[in-house]
Coordinates of C-alpha atoms in Angstrom, one line a residue:
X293 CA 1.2 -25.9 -10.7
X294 CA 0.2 -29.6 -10.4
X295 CA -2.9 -31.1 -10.6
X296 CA -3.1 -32.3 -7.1
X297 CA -2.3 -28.7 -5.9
X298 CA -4.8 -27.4 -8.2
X299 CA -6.7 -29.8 -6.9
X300 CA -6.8 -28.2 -3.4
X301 CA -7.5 -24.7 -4.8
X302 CA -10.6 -23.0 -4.3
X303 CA -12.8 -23.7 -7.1
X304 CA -13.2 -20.0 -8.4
X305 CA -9.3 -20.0 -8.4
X306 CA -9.1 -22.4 -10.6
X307 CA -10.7 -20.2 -13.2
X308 CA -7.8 -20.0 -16.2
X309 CA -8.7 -16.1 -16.3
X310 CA -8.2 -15.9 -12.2
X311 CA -5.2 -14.4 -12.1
X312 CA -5.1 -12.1 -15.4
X313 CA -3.4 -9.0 -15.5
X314 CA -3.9 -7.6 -18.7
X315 CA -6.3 -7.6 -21.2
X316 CA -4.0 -9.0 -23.7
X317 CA -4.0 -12.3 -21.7
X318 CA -7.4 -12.7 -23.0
X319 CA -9.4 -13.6 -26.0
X320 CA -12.7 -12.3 -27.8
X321 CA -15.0 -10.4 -25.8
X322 CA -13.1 -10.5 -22.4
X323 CA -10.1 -8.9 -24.0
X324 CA -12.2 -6.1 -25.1
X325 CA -14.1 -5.4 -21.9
X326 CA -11.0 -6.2 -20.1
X327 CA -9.3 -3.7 -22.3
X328 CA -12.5 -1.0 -21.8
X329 CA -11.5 -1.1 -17.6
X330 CA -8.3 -0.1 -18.4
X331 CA -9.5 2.9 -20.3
X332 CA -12.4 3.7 -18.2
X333 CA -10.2 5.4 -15.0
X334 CA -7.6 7.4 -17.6
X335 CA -10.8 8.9 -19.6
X336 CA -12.3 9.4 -16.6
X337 CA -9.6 11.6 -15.0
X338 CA -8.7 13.1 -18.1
X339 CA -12.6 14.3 -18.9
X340 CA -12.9 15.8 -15.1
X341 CA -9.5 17.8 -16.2
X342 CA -10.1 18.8 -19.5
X343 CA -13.8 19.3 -18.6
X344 CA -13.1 21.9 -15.9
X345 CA -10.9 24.0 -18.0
X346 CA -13.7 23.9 -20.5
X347 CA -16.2 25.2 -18.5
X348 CA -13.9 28.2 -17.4
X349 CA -14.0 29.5 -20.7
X350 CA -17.2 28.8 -21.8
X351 CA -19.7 28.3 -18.6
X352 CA -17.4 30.5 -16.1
X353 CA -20.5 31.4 -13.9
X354 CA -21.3 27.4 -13.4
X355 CA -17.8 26.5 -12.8
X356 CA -17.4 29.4 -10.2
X357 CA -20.5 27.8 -8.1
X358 CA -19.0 24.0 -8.7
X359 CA -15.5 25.3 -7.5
X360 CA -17.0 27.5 -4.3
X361 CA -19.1 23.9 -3.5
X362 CA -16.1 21.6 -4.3
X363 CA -13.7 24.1 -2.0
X364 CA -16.6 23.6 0.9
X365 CA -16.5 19.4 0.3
X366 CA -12.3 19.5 0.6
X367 CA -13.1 21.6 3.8
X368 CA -15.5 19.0 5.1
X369 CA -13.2 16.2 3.5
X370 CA -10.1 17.3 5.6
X371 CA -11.8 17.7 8.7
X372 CA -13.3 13.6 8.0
X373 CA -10.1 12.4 7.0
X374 CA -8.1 14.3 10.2
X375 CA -10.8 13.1 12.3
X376 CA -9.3 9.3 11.0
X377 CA -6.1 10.2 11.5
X378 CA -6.3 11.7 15.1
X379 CA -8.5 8.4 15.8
X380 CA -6.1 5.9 14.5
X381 CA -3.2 7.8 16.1
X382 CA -4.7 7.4 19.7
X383 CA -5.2 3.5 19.0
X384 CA -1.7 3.3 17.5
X385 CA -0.2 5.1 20.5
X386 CA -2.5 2.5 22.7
X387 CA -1.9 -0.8 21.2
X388 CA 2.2 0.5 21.6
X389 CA 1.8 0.9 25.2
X390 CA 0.6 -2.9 25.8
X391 CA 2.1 -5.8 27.0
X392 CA 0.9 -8.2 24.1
X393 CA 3.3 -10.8 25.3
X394 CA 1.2 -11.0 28.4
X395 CA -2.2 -10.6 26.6
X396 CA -1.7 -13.6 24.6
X397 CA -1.1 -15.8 27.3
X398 CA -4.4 -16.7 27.6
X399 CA -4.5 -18.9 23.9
X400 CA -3.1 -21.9 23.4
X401 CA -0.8 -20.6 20.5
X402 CA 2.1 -23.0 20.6
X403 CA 1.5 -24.8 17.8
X404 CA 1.7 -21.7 15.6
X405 CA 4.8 -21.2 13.6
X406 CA 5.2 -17.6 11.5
X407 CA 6.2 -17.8 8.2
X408 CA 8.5 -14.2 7.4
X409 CA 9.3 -14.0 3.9
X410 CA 12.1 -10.5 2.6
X411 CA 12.3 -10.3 -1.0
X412 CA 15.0 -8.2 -1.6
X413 CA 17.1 -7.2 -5.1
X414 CA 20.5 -5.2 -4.6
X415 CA 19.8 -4.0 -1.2
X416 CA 23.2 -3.4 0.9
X417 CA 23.7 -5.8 3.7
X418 CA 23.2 -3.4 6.3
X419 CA 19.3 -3.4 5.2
X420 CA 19.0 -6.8 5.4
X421 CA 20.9 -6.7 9.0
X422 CA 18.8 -4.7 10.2
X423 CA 15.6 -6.0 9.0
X424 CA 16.8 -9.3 10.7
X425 CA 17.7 -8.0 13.7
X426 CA 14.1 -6.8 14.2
X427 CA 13.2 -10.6 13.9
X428 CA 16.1 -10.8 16.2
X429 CA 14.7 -8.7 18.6
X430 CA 10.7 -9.3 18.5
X431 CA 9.4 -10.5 22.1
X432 CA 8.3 -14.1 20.6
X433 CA 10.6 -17.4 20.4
X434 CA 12.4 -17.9 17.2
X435 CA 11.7 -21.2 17.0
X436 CA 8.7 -20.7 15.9
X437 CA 10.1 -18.2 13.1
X438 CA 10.2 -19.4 9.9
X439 CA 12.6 -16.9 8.2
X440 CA 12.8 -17.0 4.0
X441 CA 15.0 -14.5 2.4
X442 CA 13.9 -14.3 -1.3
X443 CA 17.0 -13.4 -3.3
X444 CA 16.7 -12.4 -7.3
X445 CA 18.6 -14.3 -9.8
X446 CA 18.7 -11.3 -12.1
X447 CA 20.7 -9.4 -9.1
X448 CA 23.5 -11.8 -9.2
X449 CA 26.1 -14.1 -7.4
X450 CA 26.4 -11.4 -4.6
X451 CA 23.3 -10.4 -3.7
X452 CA 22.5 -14.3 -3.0
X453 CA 25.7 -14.3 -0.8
X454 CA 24.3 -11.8 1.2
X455 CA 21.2 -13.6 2.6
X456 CA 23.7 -17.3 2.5
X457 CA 25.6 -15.4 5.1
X458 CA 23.5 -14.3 7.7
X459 CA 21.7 -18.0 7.5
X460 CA 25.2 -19.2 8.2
X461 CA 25.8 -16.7 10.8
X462 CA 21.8 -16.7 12.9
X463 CA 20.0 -19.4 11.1
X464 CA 20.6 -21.5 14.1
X465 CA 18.9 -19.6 16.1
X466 CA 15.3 -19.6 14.3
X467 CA 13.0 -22.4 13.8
X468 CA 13.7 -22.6 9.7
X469 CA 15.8 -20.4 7.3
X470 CA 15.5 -20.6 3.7
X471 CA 17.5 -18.8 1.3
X472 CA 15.7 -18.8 -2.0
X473 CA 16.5 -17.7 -5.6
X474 CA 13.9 -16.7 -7.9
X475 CA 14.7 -17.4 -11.4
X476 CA 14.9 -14.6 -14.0
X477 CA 13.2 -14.6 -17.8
X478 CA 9.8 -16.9 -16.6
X479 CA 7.4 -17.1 -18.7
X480 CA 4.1 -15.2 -18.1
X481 CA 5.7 -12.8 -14.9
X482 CA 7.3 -9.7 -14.5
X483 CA 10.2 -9.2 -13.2
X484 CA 9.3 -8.0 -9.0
X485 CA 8.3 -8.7 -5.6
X486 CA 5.1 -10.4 -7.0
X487 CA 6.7 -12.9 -9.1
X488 CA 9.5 -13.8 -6.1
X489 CA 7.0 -14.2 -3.3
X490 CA 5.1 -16.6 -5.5
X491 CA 8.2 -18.8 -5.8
X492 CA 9.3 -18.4 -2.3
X493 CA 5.8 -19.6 -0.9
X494 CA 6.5 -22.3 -3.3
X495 CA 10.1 -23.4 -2.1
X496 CA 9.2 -22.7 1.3
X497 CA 6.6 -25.5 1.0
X498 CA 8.2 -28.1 -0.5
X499 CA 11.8 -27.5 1.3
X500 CA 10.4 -26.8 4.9
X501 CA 6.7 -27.2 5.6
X502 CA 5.4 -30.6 4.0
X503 CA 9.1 -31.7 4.8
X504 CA 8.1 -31.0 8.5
X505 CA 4.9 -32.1 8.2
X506 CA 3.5 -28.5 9.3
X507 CA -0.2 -27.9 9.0
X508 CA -0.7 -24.9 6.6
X509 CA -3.8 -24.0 9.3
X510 CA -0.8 -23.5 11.3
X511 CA 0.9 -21.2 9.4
X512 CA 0.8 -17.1 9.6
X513 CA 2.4 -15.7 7.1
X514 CA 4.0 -12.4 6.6
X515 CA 5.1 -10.9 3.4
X516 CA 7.3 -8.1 4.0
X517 CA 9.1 -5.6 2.1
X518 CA 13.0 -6.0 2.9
X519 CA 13.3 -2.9 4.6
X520 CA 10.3 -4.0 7.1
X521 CA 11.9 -3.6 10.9
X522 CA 9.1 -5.2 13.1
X523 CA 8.0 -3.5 16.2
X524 CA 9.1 -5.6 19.3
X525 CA 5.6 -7.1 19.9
X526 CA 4.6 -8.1 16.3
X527 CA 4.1 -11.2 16.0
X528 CA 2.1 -11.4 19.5
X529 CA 0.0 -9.1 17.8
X530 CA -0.9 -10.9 15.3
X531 CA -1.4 -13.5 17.5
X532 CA -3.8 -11.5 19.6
X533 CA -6.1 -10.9 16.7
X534 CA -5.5 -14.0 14.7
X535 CA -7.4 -15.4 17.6
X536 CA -9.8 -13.0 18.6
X537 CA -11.1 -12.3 14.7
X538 CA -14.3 -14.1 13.9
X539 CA -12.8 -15.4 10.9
X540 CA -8.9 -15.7 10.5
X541 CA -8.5 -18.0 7.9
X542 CA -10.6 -15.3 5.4
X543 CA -8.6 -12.3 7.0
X544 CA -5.5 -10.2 6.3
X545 CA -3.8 -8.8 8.8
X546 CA -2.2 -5.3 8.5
X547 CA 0.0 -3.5 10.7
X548 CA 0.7 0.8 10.2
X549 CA 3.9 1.4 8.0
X550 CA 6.1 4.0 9.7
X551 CA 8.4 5.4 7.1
X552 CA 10.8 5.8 9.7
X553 CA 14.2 3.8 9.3
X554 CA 16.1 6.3 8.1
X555 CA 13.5 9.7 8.8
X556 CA 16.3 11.9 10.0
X557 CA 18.5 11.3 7.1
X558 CA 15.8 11.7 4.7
X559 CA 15.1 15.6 2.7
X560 CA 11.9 17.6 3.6
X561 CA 10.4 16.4 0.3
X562 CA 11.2 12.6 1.3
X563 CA 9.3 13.5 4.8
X564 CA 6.5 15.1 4.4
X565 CA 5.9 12.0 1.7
X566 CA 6.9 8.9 3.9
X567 CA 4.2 10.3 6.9
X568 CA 1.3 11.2 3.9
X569 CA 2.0 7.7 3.0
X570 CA 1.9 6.7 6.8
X571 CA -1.2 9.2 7.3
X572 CA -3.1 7.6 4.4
X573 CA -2.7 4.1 5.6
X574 CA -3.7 5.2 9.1
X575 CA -6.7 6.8 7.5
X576 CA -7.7 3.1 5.8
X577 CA -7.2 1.3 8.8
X578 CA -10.5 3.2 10.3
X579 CA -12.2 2.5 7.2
X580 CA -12.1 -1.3 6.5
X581 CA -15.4 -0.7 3.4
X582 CA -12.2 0.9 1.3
X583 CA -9.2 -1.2 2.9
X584 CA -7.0 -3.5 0.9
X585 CA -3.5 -5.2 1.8
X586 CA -0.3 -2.3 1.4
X587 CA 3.0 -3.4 1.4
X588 CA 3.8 -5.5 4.3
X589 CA 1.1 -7.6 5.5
X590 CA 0.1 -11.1 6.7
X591 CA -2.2 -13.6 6.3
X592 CA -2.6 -17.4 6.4
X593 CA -0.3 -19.9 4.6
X594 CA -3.8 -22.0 4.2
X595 CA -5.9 -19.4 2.7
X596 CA -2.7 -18.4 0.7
X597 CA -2.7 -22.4 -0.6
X598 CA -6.0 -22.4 -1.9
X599 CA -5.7 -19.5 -4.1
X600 CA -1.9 -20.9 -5.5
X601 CA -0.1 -18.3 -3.6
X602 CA -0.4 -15.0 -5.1
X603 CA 0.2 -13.6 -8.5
X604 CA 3.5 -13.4 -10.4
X605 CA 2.3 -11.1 -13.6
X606 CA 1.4 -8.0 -11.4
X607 CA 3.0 -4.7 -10.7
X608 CA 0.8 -4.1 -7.4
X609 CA 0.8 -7.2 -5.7
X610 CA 0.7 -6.3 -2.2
X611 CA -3.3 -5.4 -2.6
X612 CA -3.5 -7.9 -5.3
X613 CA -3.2 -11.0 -3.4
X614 CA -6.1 -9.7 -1.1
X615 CA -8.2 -8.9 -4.3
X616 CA -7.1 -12.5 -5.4
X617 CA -8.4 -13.7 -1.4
X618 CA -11.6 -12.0 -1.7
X619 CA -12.6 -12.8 -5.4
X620 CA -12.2 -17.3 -4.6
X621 CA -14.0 -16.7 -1.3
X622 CA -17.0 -15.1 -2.8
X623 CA -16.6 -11.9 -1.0
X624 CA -15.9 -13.3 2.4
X625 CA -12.6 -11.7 2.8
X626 CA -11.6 -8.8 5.4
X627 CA -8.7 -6.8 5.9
X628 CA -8.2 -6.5 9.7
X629 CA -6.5 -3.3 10.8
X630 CA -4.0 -4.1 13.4
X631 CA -3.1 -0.2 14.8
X632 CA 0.6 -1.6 15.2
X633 CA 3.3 -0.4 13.7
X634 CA 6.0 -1.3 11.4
X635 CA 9.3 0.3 10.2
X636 CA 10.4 1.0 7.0
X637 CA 12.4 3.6 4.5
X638 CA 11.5 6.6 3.7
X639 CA 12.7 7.4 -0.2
X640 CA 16.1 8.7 -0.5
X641 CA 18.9 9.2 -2.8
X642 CA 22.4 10.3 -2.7
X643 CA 21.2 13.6 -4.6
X644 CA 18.2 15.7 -4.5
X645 CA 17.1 15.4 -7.6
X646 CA 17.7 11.6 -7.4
X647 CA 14.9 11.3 -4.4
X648 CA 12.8 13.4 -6.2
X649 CA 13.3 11.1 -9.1
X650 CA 12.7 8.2 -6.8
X651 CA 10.0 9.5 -4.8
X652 CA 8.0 9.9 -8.3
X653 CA 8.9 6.7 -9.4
X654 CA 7.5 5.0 -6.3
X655 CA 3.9 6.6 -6.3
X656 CA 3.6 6.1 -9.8
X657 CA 4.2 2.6 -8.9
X658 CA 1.5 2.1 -6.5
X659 CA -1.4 4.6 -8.2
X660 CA -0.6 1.7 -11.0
X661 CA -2.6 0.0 -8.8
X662 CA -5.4 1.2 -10.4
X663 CA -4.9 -2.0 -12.4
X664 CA -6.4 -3.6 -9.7
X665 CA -9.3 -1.8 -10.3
X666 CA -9.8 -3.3 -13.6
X667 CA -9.5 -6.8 -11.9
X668 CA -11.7 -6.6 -9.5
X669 CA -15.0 -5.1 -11.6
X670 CA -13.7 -8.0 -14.7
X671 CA -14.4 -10.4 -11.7
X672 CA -17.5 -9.1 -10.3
X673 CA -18.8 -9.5 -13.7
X674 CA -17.9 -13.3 -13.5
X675 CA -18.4 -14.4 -9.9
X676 CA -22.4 -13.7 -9.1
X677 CA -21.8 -15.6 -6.0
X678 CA -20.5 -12.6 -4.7
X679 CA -23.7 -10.2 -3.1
X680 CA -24.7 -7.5 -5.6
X681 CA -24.5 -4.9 -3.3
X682 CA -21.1 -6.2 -2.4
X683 CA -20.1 -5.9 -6.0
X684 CA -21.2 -2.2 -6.4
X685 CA -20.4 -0.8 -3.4
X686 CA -16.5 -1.7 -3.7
X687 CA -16.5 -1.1 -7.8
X688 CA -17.6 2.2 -7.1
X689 CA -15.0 3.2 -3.6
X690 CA -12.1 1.8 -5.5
X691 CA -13.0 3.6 -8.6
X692 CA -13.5 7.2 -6.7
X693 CA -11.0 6.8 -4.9
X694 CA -8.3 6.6 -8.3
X695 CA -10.3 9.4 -9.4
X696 CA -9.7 11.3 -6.4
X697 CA -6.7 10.6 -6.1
X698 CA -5.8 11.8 -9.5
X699 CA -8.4 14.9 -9.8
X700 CA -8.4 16.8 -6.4
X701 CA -4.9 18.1 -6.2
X702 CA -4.9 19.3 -9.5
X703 CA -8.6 20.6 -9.7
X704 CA -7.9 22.3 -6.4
X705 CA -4.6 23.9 -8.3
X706 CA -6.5 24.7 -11.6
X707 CA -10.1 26.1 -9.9
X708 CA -9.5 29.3 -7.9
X709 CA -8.0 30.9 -10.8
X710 CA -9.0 29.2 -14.1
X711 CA -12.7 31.0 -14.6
X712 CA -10.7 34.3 -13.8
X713 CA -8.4 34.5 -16.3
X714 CA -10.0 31.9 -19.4
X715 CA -13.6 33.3 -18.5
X716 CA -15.8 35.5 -20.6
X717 CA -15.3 39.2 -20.3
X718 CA -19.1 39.4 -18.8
X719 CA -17.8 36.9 -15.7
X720 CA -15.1 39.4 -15.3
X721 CA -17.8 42.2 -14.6
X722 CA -19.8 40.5 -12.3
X723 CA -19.5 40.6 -8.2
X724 CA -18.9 36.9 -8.1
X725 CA -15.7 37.3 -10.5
X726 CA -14.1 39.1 -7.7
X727 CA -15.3 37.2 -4.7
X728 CA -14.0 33.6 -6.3
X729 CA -10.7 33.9 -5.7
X730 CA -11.3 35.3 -2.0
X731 CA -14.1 32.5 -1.0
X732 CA -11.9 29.7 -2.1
X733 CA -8.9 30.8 -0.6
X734 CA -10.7 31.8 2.8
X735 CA -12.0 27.9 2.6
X736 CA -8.6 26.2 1.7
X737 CA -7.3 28.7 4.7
X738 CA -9.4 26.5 6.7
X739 CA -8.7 23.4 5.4
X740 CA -5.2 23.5 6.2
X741 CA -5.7 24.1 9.5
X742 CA -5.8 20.0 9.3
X743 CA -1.6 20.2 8.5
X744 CA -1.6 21.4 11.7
X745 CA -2.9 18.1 13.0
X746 CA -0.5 16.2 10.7
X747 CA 2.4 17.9 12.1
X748 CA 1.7 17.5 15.7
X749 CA 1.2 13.8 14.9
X750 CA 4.2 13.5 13.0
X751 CA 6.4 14.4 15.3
X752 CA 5.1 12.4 18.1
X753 CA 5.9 8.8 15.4
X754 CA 9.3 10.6 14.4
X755 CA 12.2 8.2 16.2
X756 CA 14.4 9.7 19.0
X757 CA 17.1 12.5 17.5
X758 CA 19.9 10.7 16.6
X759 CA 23.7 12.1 17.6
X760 CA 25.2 14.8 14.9
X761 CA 21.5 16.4 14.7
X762 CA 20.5 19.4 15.5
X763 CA 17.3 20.6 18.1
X764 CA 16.8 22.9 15.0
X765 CA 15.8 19.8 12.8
X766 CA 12.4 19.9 14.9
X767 CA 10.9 23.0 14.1
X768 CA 12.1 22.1 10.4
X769 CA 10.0 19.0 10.7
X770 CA 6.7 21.1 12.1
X771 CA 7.2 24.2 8.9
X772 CA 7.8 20.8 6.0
X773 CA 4.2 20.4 6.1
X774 CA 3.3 23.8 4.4
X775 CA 4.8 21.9 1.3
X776 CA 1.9 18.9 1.2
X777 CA 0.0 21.2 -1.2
X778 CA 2.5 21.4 -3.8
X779 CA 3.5 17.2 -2.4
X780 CA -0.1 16.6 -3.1
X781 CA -0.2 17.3 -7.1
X782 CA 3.8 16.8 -7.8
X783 CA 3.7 13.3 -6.4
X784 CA 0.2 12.0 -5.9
X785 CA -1.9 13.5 -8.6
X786 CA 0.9 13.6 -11.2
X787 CA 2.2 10.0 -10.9
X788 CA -1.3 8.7 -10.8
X789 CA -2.2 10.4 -14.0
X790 CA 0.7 9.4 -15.5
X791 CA 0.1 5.7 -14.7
X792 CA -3.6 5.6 -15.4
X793 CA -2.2 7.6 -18.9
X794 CA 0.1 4.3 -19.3
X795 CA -2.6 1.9 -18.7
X796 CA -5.3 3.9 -20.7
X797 CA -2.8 3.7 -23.8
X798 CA -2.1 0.0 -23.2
X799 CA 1.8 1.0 -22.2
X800 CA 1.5 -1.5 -19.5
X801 CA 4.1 -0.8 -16.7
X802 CA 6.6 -3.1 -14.9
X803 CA 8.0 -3.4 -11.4
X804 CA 10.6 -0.8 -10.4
X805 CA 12.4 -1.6 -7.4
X806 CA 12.7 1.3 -5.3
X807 CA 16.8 1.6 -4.0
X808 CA 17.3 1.6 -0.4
X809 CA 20.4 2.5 1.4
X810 CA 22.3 2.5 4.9
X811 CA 25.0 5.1 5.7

């Protein structure tokens, strides 16, 4: 980056360490607390393991009492999270029943323009067709679109034909198209989405916006993953709350991902997946203290400027660039939750074993965001300008939540049974040995009652039945969710404690592209 655009930067993004990844990027006593973060969530989730399996053998009375209360906390856990879910639903349903096109007719918007960036590897073309017929489609003028298609070097000739020949075939019809190419083998990145939006915003800039002379205030700009179908009324959306948001330009916009593209094509496994993933953003978007950017997102081209556009050397960018955002500003950075949805791809593969494959692959890819973790509290030791309470209060939400994520499933797996058979022969006398197993199934009976809820809601975000499937397929889709308890450790606790392994070992992980397909 040049001086003169450094020069516009924020001044805490200037910081040579702003944008480290790894600890190895640094020197001295920063490597070493940098590389002390990275251990800190692995031990952590390792110790809660080990540490409950330790106390079945040798304290089997205490760990009976800590599973009976941690079987009542998942009870009252489910019924908090389900409440979010239910509540989120009803505003999602609402905000798809308005006429946003009419709503924001009361702002003077015109001078807006939306910059839409795809970074895609080897996707087919009928992904990328149908990504850009969404744009195609949205209720909004596509003049005002300003379309980038971020093609890989490393993918080859043909992939980059690809996005050359839509622009030759619709680029008329938008306000810009770009077709970019990110190179491969740059120093200092890995190979990703990360790296290529970096360079797009960059191209974008100096081909089309200072070449139009368009203010980056001006600017809203959405980073979406190539399989992203927008919702008819997106962009007026976003409109809608870019101007009714007491601060914009230190906000990130995010819509609901519906893992819905291809949901009728997809296995049980893949299903019950894509709408926990779809459930679990819903749930964040009702609790903006734990929020970060997922996925697709927007945000303005300005703020993006002053931070030098995001952060090539990442594995989790999405939520990185907001960490990045709220880290310069001093704190004063929001995620504002839209309740709009999106359309993506759920996981597949041409066998079963492949989307199982894939599916694991994908969620060990984002619980590697725990590296963002790491970030954040190396930061909050370095920018005081940011409140203390601030400072502690998201440390320690991020931090449970990897832990969580990690622990529950398997300690809810491990606890019902462990003091039973690795306790002492006295706990296997007692009244209480008998009763565990009873009480905690009694209480998980309960908490399930919450899968109810997910499969009611499920079904009402499902698409319309496509021709060739069967009525059948719906009562399928209700009996899936008995499965999310075996889902829950297989490809959430699992994959995270494999990646937070990786990270605690320094076996630092790289981008993996997860394959989407059209039939």
């Amino acid at each position: 980056m040049s001086q003169e655009e450094q020069s516009h930067m924020l001044p805490y993004a200037r910081r040579p360490d702003f944008k480290v990844a790894r600890a190895n990027e640094l020197s001295g006593t920063d490597r070493r607390f940098y590389r002390f973060l990275e251990i800190v969530p692995g031990v952590a989730a390792w110790a809660t393991i080990i540490g409950i399996i330790l106390a079945s053998i040798y304290t089997p009375f205490i760990a009976a009492y800590f599973i009976i209360a941690f079987s009542i906390y998942w009870v009252l856990k489910t019924i908090f999270l389900s409440y979010h879910v239910r509540y989120n639903w009803k505003r999602l349903k609402h905000h798809m029943e308005l006429d946003w096109e009419k709503m924001v007719q009361r702002f003077s918007y015109d001078k807006f323009y939306h910059l839409v960036i795809f970074p895609y590897y080897k996707e087919p073309a009928g992904v990328l067709e149908e990504t850009l017929n969404g744009l195609l489609e949205a209720k909004y003028d596509p003049k005002k679109l300003i379309v980038v298609f971020a093609a890989e070097e490393r993918a080859g000739v043909e992939a980059q034909t690809l996005a050359t020949n839509l622009k030759e075939k619709h680029g008329d019809r938008f306000g810009h198209f770009l077709v970019t190419t990110h190179p491969d083998n740059i120093v200092g990145e890995i190979a990703g989405k990360g790296s290529n939006v970096h360079w797009a915003l960059k191209q974008v800039k100096e081909q089309v916006i200072d070449v139009h002379n368009i203010p980056y205030k001006n600017i809203l700009t959405s980073i979406f993953d190539i399989d992203t179908v927008i919702y008819p009324d997106y962009f007026n959306c976003l409109i809608w709350f870019f101007m009714t948001v007491e601060n914009p330009y230190k906000s990130c916009f995010q819509p609901v991902p519906l893992f819905t593209n291809n949901l009728w094509e997809a296995t049980a496994f893949s299903r019950v997946m894509a709408m926990s993933s779809t459930f679990w953003q819903m749930i964040m978007q009702e609790r903006p203290e734990k929020a970060a950017t997922f996925s697709s997102h927007s945000v303005s081209f300005q703020a993006l400027y002053e931070i030098g556009y995001g952060q090539a050397n990442v594995v989790s960018e999405d939520s990185r660039i907001f960490w990045n955002l709220m880290i310069a500003n001093d704190g004063e950075f929001q995620v504002v939750s839209m309740s709009y949805p999106i359309a993506m791809d759920a996981t597949t593969a041409d066998t079963f074993w492949g989307t199982i494959k894939n599916i694991y692959r994908q969620h060990r890819r984002w619980t590697y965001g725990v590296e963002n973790w790491c970030y954040i509290v190396y930061h909050f030791t370095k920018n005081k300008a940011i409140p203390l309470r601030k400072r502690w209060g998201v440390a320690l939400l991020q931090g449970e939540g990897y832990w969580s994520l990690v622990t529950n499933p398997i300690m809810l797996f491990i606890l019902g049974w462990a003091p039973i058979f690795l306790g002492t022969p006295e706990f296997h006398q007692t009244v209480l040995s008998y009763e565990l197993p009873i009480i905690v199934r009694n209480l998980l009976i309960v908490a399930m009652f919450g899968l109810v809820v997910s499969a009611v809601i499920s079904l009402s975000l499902t698409p319309p039945r496509p021709d060739g499937h069967s009525r059948f397929r719906y009562i399928v889709m209700m009996l899936q969710w008995i499965m999310v308890p075996m889902t829950m450790i297989v490809f959430s606790a699992i994959p995270g404690l494999d990646a937070q392994t990786r990270l605690m070992f320094g076996r630092y992980m790289g981008f993996w592209v997860t394959p989407k397909a059209r039939k």
